[in-house]
XYZ file of C-alpha atoms in Angstrom:
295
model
C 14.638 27.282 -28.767
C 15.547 28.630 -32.040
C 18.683 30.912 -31.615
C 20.719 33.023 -34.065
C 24.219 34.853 -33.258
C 24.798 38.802 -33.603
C 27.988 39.586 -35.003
C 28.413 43.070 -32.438
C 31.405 43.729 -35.453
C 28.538 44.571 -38.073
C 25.214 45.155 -35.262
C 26.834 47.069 -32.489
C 25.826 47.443 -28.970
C 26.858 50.295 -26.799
C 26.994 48.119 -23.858
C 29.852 45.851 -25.273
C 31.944 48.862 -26.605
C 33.932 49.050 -23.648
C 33.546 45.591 -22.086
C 33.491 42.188 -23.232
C 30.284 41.054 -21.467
C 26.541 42.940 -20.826
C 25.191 42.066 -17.235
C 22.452 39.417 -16.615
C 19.306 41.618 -17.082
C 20.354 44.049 -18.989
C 18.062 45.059 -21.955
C 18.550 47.174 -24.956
C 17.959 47.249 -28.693
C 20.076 46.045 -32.143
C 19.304 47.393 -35.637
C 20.118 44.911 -38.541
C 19.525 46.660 -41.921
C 18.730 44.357 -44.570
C 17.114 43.758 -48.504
C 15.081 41.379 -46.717
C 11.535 42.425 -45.794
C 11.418 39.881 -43.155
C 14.258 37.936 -40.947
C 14.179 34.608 -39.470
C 14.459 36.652 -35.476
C 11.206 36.550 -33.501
C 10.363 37.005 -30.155
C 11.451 34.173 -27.666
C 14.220 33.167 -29.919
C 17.647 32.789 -28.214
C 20.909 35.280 -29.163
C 24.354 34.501 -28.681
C 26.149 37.770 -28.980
C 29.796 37.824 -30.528
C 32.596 40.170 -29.996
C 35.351 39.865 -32.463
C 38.569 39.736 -30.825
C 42.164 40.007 -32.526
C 42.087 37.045 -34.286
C 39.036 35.305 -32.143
C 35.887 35.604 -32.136
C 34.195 35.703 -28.467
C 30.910 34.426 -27.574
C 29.568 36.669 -24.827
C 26.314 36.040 -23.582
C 22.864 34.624 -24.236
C 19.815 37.043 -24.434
C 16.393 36.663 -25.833
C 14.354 38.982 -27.739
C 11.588 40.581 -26.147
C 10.181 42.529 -29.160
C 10.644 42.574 -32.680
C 10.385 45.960 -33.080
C 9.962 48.559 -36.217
C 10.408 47.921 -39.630
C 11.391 51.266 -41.661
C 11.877 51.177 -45.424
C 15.195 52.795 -46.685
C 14.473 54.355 -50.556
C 17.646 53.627 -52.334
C 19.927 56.453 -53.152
C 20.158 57.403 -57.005
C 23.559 57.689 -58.395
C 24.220 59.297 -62.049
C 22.213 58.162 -64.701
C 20.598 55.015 -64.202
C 23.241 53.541 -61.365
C 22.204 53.243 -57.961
C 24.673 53.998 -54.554
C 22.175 52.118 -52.184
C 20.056 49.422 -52.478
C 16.187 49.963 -51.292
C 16.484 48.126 -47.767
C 14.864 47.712 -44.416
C 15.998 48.483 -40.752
C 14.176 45.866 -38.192
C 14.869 46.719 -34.643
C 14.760 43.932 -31.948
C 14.602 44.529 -28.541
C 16.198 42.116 -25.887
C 17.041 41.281 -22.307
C 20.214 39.348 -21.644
C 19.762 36.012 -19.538
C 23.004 34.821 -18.717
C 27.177 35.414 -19.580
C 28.812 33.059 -21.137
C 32.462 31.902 -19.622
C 32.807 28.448 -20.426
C 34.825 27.747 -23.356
C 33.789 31.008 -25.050
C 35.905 31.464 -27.482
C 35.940 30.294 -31.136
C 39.346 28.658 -30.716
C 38.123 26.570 -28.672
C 34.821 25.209 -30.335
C 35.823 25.335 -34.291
C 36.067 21.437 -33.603
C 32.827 21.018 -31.740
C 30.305 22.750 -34.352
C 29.343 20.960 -37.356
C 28.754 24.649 -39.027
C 32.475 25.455 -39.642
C 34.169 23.525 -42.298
C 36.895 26.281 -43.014
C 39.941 25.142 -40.254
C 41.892 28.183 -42.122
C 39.660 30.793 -41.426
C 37.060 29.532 -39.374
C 35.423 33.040 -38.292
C 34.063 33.780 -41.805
C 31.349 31.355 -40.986
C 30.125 34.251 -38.600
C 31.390 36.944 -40.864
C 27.509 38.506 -41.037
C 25.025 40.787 -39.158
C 23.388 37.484 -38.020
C 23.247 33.801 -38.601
C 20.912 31.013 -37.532
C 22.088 28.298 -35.405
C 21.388 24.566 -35.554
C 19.986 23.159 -32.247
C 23.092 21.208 -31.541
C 25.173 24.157 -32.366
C 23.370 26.486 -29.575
C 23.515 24.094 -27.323
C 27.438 23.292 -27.569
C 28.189 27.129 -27.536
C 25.867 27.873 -24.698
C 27.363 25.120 -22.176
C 30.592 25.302 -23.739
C 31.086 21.506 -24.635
C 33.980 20.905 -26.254
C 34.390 17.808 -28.643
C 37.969 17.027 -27.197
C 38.761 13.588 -29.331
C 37.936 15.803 -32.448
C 39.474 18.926 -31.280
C 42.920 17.205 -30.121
C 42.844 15.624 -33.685
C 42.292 19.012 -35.401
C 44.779 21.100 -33.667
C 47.492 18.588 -33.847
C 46.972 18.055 -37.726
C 46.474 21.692 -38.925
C 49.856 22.635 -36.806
C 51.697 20.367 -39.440
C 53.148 21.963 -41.950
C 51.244 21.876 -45.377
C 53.784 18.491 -47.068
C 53.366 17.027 -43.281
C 49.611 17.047 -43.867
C 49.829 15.734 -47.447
C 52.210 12.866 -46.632
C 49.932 12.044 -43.596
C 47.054 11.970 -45.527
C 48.590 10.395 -48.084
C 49.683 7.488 -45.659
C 45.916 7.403 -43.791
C 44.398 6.694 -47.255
C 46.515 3.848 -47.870
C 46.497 2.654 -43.755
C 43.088 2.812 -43.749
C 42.020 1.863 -47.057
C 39.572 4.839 -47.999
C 39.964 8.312 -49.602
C 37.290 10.116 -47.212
C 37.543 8.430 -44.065
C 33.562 8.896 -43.464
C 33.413 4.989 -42.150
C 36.915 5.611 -39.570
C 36.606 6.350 -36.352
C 38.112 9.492 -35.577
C 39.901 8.156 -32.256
C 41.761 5.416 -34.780
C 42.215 8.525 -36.943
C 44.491 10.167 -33.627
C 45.832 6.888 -32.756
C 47.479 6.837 -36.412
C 48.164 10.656 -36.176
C 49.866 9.958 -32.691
C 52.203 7.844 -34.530
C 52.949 9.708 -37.324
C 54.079 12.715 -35.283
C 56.490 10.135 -33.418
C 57.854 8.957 -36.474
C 58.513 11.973 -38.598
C 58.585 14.564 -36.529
C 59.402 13.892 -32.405
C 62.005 10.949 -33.731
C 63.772 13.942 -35.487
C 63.610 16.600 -32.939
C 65.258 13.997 -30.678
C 67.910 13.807 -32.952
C 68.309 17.274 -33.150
C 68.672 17.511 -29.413
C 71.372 14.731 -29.300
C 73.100 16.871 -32.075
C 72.718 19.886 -30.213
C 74.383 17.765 -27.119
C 77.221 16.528 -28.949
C 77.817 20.299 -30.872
C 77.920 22.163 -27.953
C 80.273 19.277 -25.844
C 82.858 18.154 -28.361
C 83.344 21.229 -30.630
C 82.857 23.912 -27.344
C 85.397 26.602 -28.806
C 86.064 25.562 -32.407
C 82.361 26.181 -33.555
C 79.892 28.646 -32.398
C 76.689 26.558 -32.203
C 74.307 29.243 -33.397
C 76.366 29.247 -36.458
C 75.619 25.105 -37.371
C 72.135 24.373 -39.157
C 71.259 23.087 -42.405
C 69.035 24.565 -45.292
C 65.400 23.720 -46.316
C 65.553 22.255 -49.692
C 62.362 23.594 -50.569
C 62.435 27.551 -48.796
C 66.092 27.750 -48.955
C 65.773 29.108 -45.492
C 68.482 28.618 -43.143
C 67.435 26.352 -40.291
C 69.541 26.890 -36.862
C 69.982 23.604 -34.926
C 70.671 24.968 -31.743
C 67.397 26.862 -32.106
C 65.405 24.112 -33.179
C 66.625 22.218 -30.595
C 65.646 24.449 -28.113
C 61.475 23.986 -28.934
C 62.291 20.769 -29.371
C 63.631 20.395 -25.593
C 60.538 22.511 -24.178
C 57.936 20.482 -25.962
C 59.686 16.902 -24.448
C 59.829 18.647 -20.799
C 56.324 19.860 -21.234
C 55.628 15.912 -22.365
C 57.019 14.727 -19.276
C 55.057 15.927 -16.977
C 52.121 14.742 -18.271
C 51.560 13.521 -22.063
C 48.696 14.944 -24.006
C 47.510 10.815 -24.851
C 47.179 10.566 -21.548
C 45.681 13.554 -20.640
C 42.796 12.996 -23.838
C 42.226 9.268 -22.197
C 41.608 11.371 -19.051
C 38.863 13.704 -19.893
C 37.271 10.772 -22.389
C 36.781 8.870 -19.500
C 35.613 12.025 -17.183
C 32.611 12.659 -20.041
C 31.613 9.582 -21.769
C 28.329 11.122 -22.489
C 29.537 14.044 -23.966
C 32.133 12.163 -26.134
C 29.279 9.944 -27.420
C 26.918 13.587 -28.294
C 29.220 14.606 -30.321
C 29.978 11.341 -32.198
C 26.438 11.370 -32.922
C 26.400 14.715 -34.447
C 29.823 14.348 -36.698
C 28.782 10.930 -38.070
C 30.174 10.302 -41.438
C 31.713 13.639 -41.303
C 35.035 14.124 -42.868
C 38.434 14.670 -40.767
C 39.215 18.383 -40.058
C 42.341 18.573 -41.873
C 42.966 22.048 -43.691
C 44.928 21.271 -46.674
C 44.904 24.679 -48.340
C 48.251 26.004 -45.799
């Protein structure tokens, strides 16, 4: 079924003004205004309705359209002179019935790493940023059943919550472990086994040490030195770093660890959906990593 999403930010509908979802059967009608004469939206094609919120973007239900409606031409309005305020344009009205919610995994956050569409990991809602885009067939389907490509999403969120050098040096060190410059013949899980290790070398090694620190601080100079007054300063910010502080995240994240690891917890759900694992390998062949190295 071809499909296309409705950004509700830029083509709203009344019925999502005060909630975040329209009810299974509900109909209605959208206005897109447009240079175009004619859009790629006909009737039978599938809509996945979005909802911009804060920072996310929220896919809310599936709906088809019944009717492509009216097409009015919009005379441009003359400025002074020769200039023009607005273009000549068309309004096409659509009108649909909604089929289903969507619930699973609706969210943006949680798909940017399971649609081959988005490439920017900075800022990945400006690939919707528009009255309307076409999907791919793969696409639709992911956001409609709410698939997520865990392997690849792990791998993404772990990465792009390095800080910028973090991601240079372990790029840097992938290129060189790997012996390639765009990775397009590695297998992403090797990719996360050699990110895995990475984070235990030059990052979880040191936040050990900064608990032990913390330890020894707080036991054998108790009284002499307030702890939240020890730290050290980044070379490169100048900003001054509190150990205790640091410590403290530190201290969470190994508790949190504990209980169950997040390797182990990945191995888990690969296991649990083989077939879905193997989809999306298919789909993000020879794809590059999702490593945002602009922040």
């Amino acid at each position: 079924m071809p499909a296309v999403t409705i950004n509700t930010q830029y083509v709203p509908l009344p019925g999502l003004s005060g909630s975040n979802f329209l009810k299974a059967g509900a109909q209605g009608e959208f206005r897109i205004e447009s240079t175009l004469q004619y859009l790629p939206i006909d009737a039978g094609d599938g809509l996945i309705f979005i909802k911009p919120q804060s920072r996310d973007l929220l896919f809310t239900n599936l709906a088809i359209v019944e009717k492509v409606g009216e097409k009015r031409f919009i005379k441009g309005t003359p400025g002074k002179g020769n200039t023009i305020i607005h273009k000549d344009h068309y309004e096409h009205y659509f009108n649909f019935e909604v089929e289903k919610t969507l619930t699973k995994n609706n969210r943006l956050s949680e798909l940017e790493y399971s649609l081959p569409v988005i490439d920017n990991y900075h800022k990945p809602e400006v690939h919707f940023q528009s009255q309307f885009r076409t999907l791919p067939d793969k696409d639709f389907e992911t956001i409609l059943n709410g698939w997520v490509y865990a392997t690849r999403t792990v791998f993404g969120k772990l990465v792009n919550a390095l800080p910028r050098q973090n991601k240079l040096e372990f790029m840097i060190q992938a290129m060189d472990h790997f012996s390639t410059i765009d990775f397009r013949e590695t297998a992403l899980v090797d990719g996360l086994d050699f990110l895995y290790q990475y984070i235990e070398r030059r990052i979880l090694s040191r936040g050990r040490l900064l608990v032990a620190t913390d330890g020894i601080i707080k036991k054998e100079l108790e009284g002499l030195l307030p702890p939240e007054e020890v730290g050290f300063i980044d070379p490169e910010t100048k900003a001054i770093q509190n150990i205790s502080t640091q410590a403290k995240i530190f201290k969470s994240l190994f508790d949190i660890e504990k209980q169950k690891s997040l390797k182990k917890s990945l191995q888990d759900t690969i296991k649990n959906n083989e077939g879905l694992e193997t989809r999306f390998q298919k789909m993000f062949n020879r794809r590059l990593w999702p490593v945002d190295l602009e922040k």
